[in-house]
Amino acid sequence: MSNWPSDYTTAYTLAAPVERQGVGLHSGATCRVRLQPGSREGYWVGWLAAPAEGLQRLSPGQVSDTRLCTALRLGQRQLATVEHLLAALAGTGVSHAELWVEGGEIPLLDGSALPWVEAIGEAGLAPLGSRNLRPLPTPITRQQGQSFAVALPSNHLHLSAAVDYPQAAIGRQLFSLDLTPEAFVAEVAPARTFGFLEQVEHLKEMGLIQGGALDNALVCDGDRWLNPPLRYADEPVRHKLLDLLGDLALVGLPLAQVFAYRGSHGLHTALATALEATPDEVSPLPLVLSLIHI
């Protein structure tokens, strides 16, 4: 699909089903997802092995773990690493979709949202009419240590992300972009997840990143990358923005200015939970995502 929507003022679902299969980042197990058209607003999850269990709409209240990914508790099941797929859906303008899953984790694929964007493009989009976005009536702030996220009332959605790492290969980065579906596909979706060489063995001993590899994650070793080249000079902060968008997608995209400094899935989903608690008002104003780059 080469022509993405020009903005976020129209609701879309998928025009056809599409599947992807791959290894889960943390489980190391093969997982499969079938994306299907949806008639109800939001993102709904069902299980390919147990379709009779029906569909559950995703929400921030289902978050059960935020260590290096966003994991959800759905009844007696858990679904981990949802953020890249949700960012792809939200970023390309898909507002109604069903996610039928095999396994307990969303496949990592290449570590970015780009393979999911390609899957959505393969399926195509079907318009569902005008889309109303909820305004934010009052400011919201969430803080965890030196990290914080803030959402301010606005007539458009403005997202910002900043990182500050001691590793010289990353350092301090602040990213800015007026986001449309086309810009998301070009400037955000390809940004890959990243980690640090000195943490790899410890994380594996904890049962995490069992499926991590040099072909699905950038690995930083102080002042260099083990697997260059980067897709962007500031790929780490762009991926943080991708994660922020994916976590906010659990509640939907509000008309607000949102900024996350040294963001994490725990911080992002805490903000999403607070956004979910705001009054459910709607507005026909258009959605624009904007970030600041220095």
Coordinates of C-alpha atoms in Angstrom, one line a residue:
M1 CA 0.0 0.0 0.0
S2 CA 1.6 3.3 -1.1
N3 CA -1.1 5.8 -0.3
W4 CA -1.7 6.1 3.4
P5 CA -4.5 8.3 4.8
S6 CA -3.5 12.0 4.9
D7 CA -4.5 12.4 8.6
Y8 CA -6.4 10.7 11.4
T9 CA -9.9 12.2 10.9
T10 CA -11.3 9.1 9.3
A11 CA -11.9 5.8 11.1
Y12 CA -10.4 2.7 9.4
T13 CA -10.3 -1.0 9.7
L14 CA -8.5 -3.6 7.6
A15 CA -9.8 -4.4 4.2
A16 CA -8.8 -8.1 4.5
P17 CA -7.1 -10.5 7.0
V18 CA -3.3 -10.8 7.1
E19 CA -1.0 -12.9 9.1
R20 CA 2.6 -12.7 10.4
Q21 CA 4.6 -15.3 12.4
G22 CA 7.9 -15.0 14.2
V23 CA 9.9 -15.3 17.4
G24 CA 8.8 -13.6 20.6
L25 CA 11.5 -11.3 22.1
H26 CA 11.3 -12.6 25.6
S27 CA 9.8 -16.1 25.3
G28 CA 11.9 -17.1 22.3
A29 CA 8.9 -19.1 21.2
T30 CA 7.3 -19.0 17.7
C31 CA 4.1 -16.9 17.8
R32 CA 1.5 -16.0 15.2
V33 CA -0.9 -13.1 14.7
R34 CA -3.8 -12.8 12.3
L35 CA -5.1 -9.3 11.9
Q36 CA -8.7 -9.1 10.8
P37 CA -11.2 -6.4 10.0
G38 CA -13.2 -5.2 13.0
S39 CA -16.6 -3.6 13.3
R40 CA -16.1 -2.2 16.8
E41 CA -13.8 0.6 17.8
G42 CA -10.5 -0.3 19.4
Y43 CA -8.2 -3.3 19.3
W44 CA -9.8 -6.7 20.2
V45 CA -7.8 -9.8 21.0
G46 CA -8.9 -13.4 20.5
W47 CA -7.0 -16.7 20.5
L48 CA -6.6 -18.8 17.4
A49 CA -6.6 -22.0 19.4
A50 CA -9.7 -21.1 21.4
P51 CA -12.0 -18.9 19.2
A52 CA -15.0 -19.8 21.4
E53 CA -13.5 -17.6 24.2
G54 CA -14.4 -14.6 22.1
L55 CA -12.7 -11.2 21.9
Q56 CA -11.5 -8.9 24.6
R57 CA -11.0 -5.2 24.0
L58 CA -7.5 -4.0 25.0
S59 CA -7.2 -1.4 27.7
P60 CA -4.5 0.0 30.1
G61 CA -6.2 -1.8 33.0
Q62 CA -5.0 -5.1 31.6
V63 CA -1.3 -4.2 31.9
S64 CA 0.4 -6.9 34.1
D65 CA 4.2 -6.4 33.4
T66 CA 6.2 -3.6 32.0
R67 CA 9.8 -5.0 32.1
L68 CA 11.3 -4.3 28.7
C69 CA 7.8 -4.6 27.0
T70 CA 4.1 -4.1 27.7
A71 CA 2.4 -7.4 28.8
L72 CA -1.3 -7.7 29.3
R73 CA -3.4 -10.1 31.5
L74 CA -6.4 -11.2 29.4
G75 CA -8.5 -13.5 31.6
Q76 CA -6.3 -16.6 32.4
R77 CA -3.9 -15.7 29.5
Q78 CA -1.0 -13.3 29.1
L79 CA 0.0 -11.5 26.0
A80 CA 3.4 -9.8 25.9
T81 CA 5.2 -7.3 23.7
V82 CA 2.1 -5.7 22.2
E83 CA 3.5 -2.2 21.8
H84 CA 5.0 -2.4 18.3
L85 CA 1.9 -3.9 16.7
L86 CA -0.3 -1.4 18.4
A87 CA 1.9 1.5 17.3
A88 CA 1.7 0.3 13.7
L89 CA -2.1 0.1 13.9
A90 CA -2.5 3.5 15.6
G91 CA 0.2 5.1 13.5
T92 CA -1.3 4.1 10.1
G93 CA -4.8 5.2 11.2
V94 CA -6.4 1.8 11.9
S95 CA -8.9 2.4 14.6
H96 CA -10.9 -0.8 14.5
A97 CA -9.2 -4.2 14.4
E98 CA -9.2 -7.8 15.6
L99 CA -6.0 -9.5 16.7
W100 CA -6.2 -13.3 16.7
V101 CA -3.1 -14.7 18.5
E102 CA -1.3 -18.0 18.8
G103 CA 1.2 -18.0 21.6
G104 CA 1.7 -15.7 24.5
E105 CA 3.7 -12.9 22.8
I106 CA 3.4 -10.8 19.7
P107 CA 6.3 -11.7 17.2
L108 CA 9.2 -9.3 17.4
L109 CA 10.0 -9.6 13.6
D110 CA 12.8 -7.1 12.9
G111 CA 12.4 -5.2 16.2
S112 CA 10.5 -2.3 14.7
A113 CA 6.9 -1.6 13.6
L114 CA 7.8 -1.7 9.9
P115 CA 6.9 -5.3 9.3
W116 CA 3.5 -4.7 10.9
V117 CA 3.1 -1.6 8.7
E118 CA 3.9 -3.8 5.6
A119 CA 1.3 -6.3 6.8
I120 CA -1.3 -3.6 7.2
G121 CA -0.4 -2.3 3.7
E122 CA -0.8 -5.8 2.3
A123 CA -4.3 -6.0 3.8
G124 CA -5.3 -2.5 2.8
L125 CA -7.6 -0.1 4.7
A126 CA -11.4 0.2 4.6
P127 CA -12.9 3.5 5.8
L128 CA -15.6 3.5 8.4
G129 CA -16.7 7.1 8.5
S130 CA -15.5 10.2 10.4
R131 CA -13.4 9.7 13.6
N132 CA -13.9 11.6 16.8
L133 CA -11.0 12.1 19.1
R134 CA -11.4 12.7 22.8
P135 CA -10.1 16.0 24.3
L136 CA -8.2 16.1 27.5
P137 CA -10.0 18.3 30.0
T138 CA -7.2 18.7 32.6
P139 CA -3.4 18.3 32.7
I140 CA -2.0 14.9 33.8
T141 CA 1.5 14.2 35.0
R142 CA 3.1 10.8 36.0
Q143 CA 6.6 10.5 37.4
Q144 CA 8.8 7.5 38.1
G145 CA 12.2 8.5 39.6
Q146 CA 13.9 10.9 37.2
S147 CA 11.5 10.0 34.4
F148 CA 8.2 11.7 33.8
A149 CA 5.4 12.0 31.3
V150 CA 2.9 14.8 31.0
A151 CA -0.2 15.3 29.0
L152 CA -1.6 18.8 28.5
P153 CA -5.0 19.9 27.0
S154 CA -4.7 20.8 23.3
N155 CA -6.8 21.0 20.1
H156 CA -4.4 18.5 18.5
L157 CA -2.2 15.6 19.6
H158 CA 1.4 16.6 20.0
L159 CA 3.9 13.8 21.1
S160 CA 7.5 14.3 22.3
A161 CA 10.1 11.9 23.4
A162 CA 13.5 12.4 25.0
V163 CA 16.2 10.0 26.2
D164 CA 19.4 10.6 28.1
Y165 CA 21.9 7.6 28.4
P166 CA 25.5 7.6 29.7
Q167 CA 26.5 5.4 26.7
A168 CA 28.2 7.7 24.2
A169 CA 26.6 5.9 21.2
I170 CA 23.2 7.3 22.3
G171 CA 23.7 10.1 24.8
R172 CA 20.9 12.7 24.9
Q173 CA 18.3 12.8 22.1
L174 CA 15.1 14.7 21.6
F175 CA 12.9 13.9 18.6
S176 CA 10.3 16.0 16.8
L177 CA 7.9 15.2 14.1
D178 CA 4.4 16.3 12.9
L179 CA 3.0 12.8 12.4
T180 CA 0.6 11.8 9.7
P181 CA 0.3 8.1 8.6
E182 CA 2.7 8.7 5.8
A183 CA 5.2 10.3 8.2
F184 CA 4.8 7.5 10.8
V185 CA 5.6 4.9 8.1
A186 CA 8.7 6.9 6.9
E187 CA 10.1 8.3 10.1
V188 CA 9.0 6.3 13.1
A189 CA 7.9 2.7 12.2
P190 CA 11.4 1.5 11.0
A191 CA 13.0 2.5 14.4
R192 CA 14.2 -0.8 16.1
T193 CA 14.3 -1.8 19.7
F194 CA 17.7 -1.5 21.4
G195 CA 19.6 -2.8 24.4
F196 CA 23.0 -2.8 26.0
L197 CA 25.7 -5.5 25.8
E198 CA 26.5 -5.4 29.5
Q199 CA 22.9 -6.3 30.4
V200 CA 22.4 -9.2 28.0
E201 CA 23.6 -12.1 30.2
H202 CA 21.7 -10.8 33.2
L203 CA 18.5 -10.4 31.3
K204 CA 18.8 -13.9 29.8
E205 CA 19.3 -15.3 33.3
M206 CA 16.1 -13.5 34.4
G207 CA 14.2 -15.3 31.6
L208 CA 14.0 -12.2 29.4
I209 CA 15.1 -11.5 25.8
Q210 CA 15.3 -15.3 25.0
G211 CA 14.4 -14.4 21.4
G212 CA 16.7 -11.3 21.1
A213 CA 19.3 -11.4 18.4
L214 CA 21.4 -9.0 16.3
D215 CA 18.9 -9.2 13.5
N216 CA 16.0 -8.0 15.6
A217 CA 17.5 -5.6 18.1
L218 CA 20.2 -2.9 18.1
V219 CA 22.9 -3.7 20.7
C220 CA 24.9 -0.8 22.2
D221 CA 28.4 -1.4 23.7
G222 CA 29.4 2.0 25.2
D223 CA 30.5 4.2 22.4
R224 CA 29.6 1.9 19.5
W225 CA 26.9 -0.4 18.1
L226 CA 27.6 -4.1 17.6
N227 CA 25.3 -4.3 14.6
P228 CA 25.4 -1.0 12.6
P229 CA 24.3 0.7 10.5
L230 CA 21.5 2.5 12.2
R231 CA 18.4 3.4 10.2
Y232 CA 18.5 6.9 11.6
A233 CA 21.2 8.7 13.6
D234 CA 18.7 9.1 16.4
E235 CA 17.0 5.7 16.0
P236 CA 16.9 5.0 19.8
V237 CA 14.7 8.1 20.6
R238 CA 12.5 7.4 17.6
H239 CA 11.9 3.9 19.0
K240 CA 11.0 5.4 22.4
L241 CA 8.4 7.4 20.5
L242 CA 7.2 4.3 18.8
D243 CA 6.8 2.6 22.2
L244 CA 5.0 5.7 23.6
L245 CA 2.5 5.6 20.7
G246 CA 1.9 1.9 21.1
D247 CA 1.3 2.1 24.8
L248 CA -1.1 5.1 24.4
A249 CA -3.0 3.1 21.8
L250 CA -4.3 0.9 24.7
V251 CA -6.6 3.8 25.5
G252 CA -6.8 5.6 22.2
L253 CA -5.2 8.8 21.0
P254 CA -6.3 11.9 23.0
L255 CA -6.3 15.5 21.8
A256 CA -3.4 16.5 24.0
Q257 CA 0.2 17.5 24.1
V258 CA 2.2 14.5 25.5
F259 CA 5.8 14.5 26.4
A260 CA 7.8 11.6 27.9
Y261 CA 11.3 12.1 29.3
R262 CA 13.3 8.9 29.7
G263 CA 10.1 7.0 29.0
S264 CA 9.5 3.4 29.9
H265 CA 6.5 1.1 29.4
G266 CA 5.7 1.5 33.1
L267 CA 5.6 5.2 32.7
H268 CA 3.7 5.2 29.4
T269 CA 1.0 2.8 30.6
A270 CA 0.6 4.7 33.8
L271 CA -0.2 7.8 31.7
A272 CA -2.5 5.8 29.5
T273 CA -4.4 4.6 32.7
A274 CA -4.8 8.2 33.8
L275 CA -6.0 9.2 30.3
E276 CA -8.6 6.4 30.4
A277 CA -10.0 7.9 33.6
T278 CA -10.7 11.3 32.1
P279 CA -14.3 12.1 31.0
D280 CA -15.3 10.5 27.8
E281 CA -15.9 13.5 25.6
V282 CA -15.5 13.6 21.8
S283 CA -14.3 16.2 19.3
P284 CA -14.2 16.3 15.5
L285 CA -10.9 18.1 15.6
P286 CA -8.1 16.5 13.5
L287 CA -5.2 14.5 15.0
V288 CA -1.7 15.7 14.6
L289 CA 1.4 14.2 16.3
S290 CA 4.3 16.5 16.7
L291 CA 7.7 16.2 18.3
I292 CA 10.7 18.5 18.8
H293 CA 14.1 17.7 17.5
I294 CA 17.4 19.3 18.6

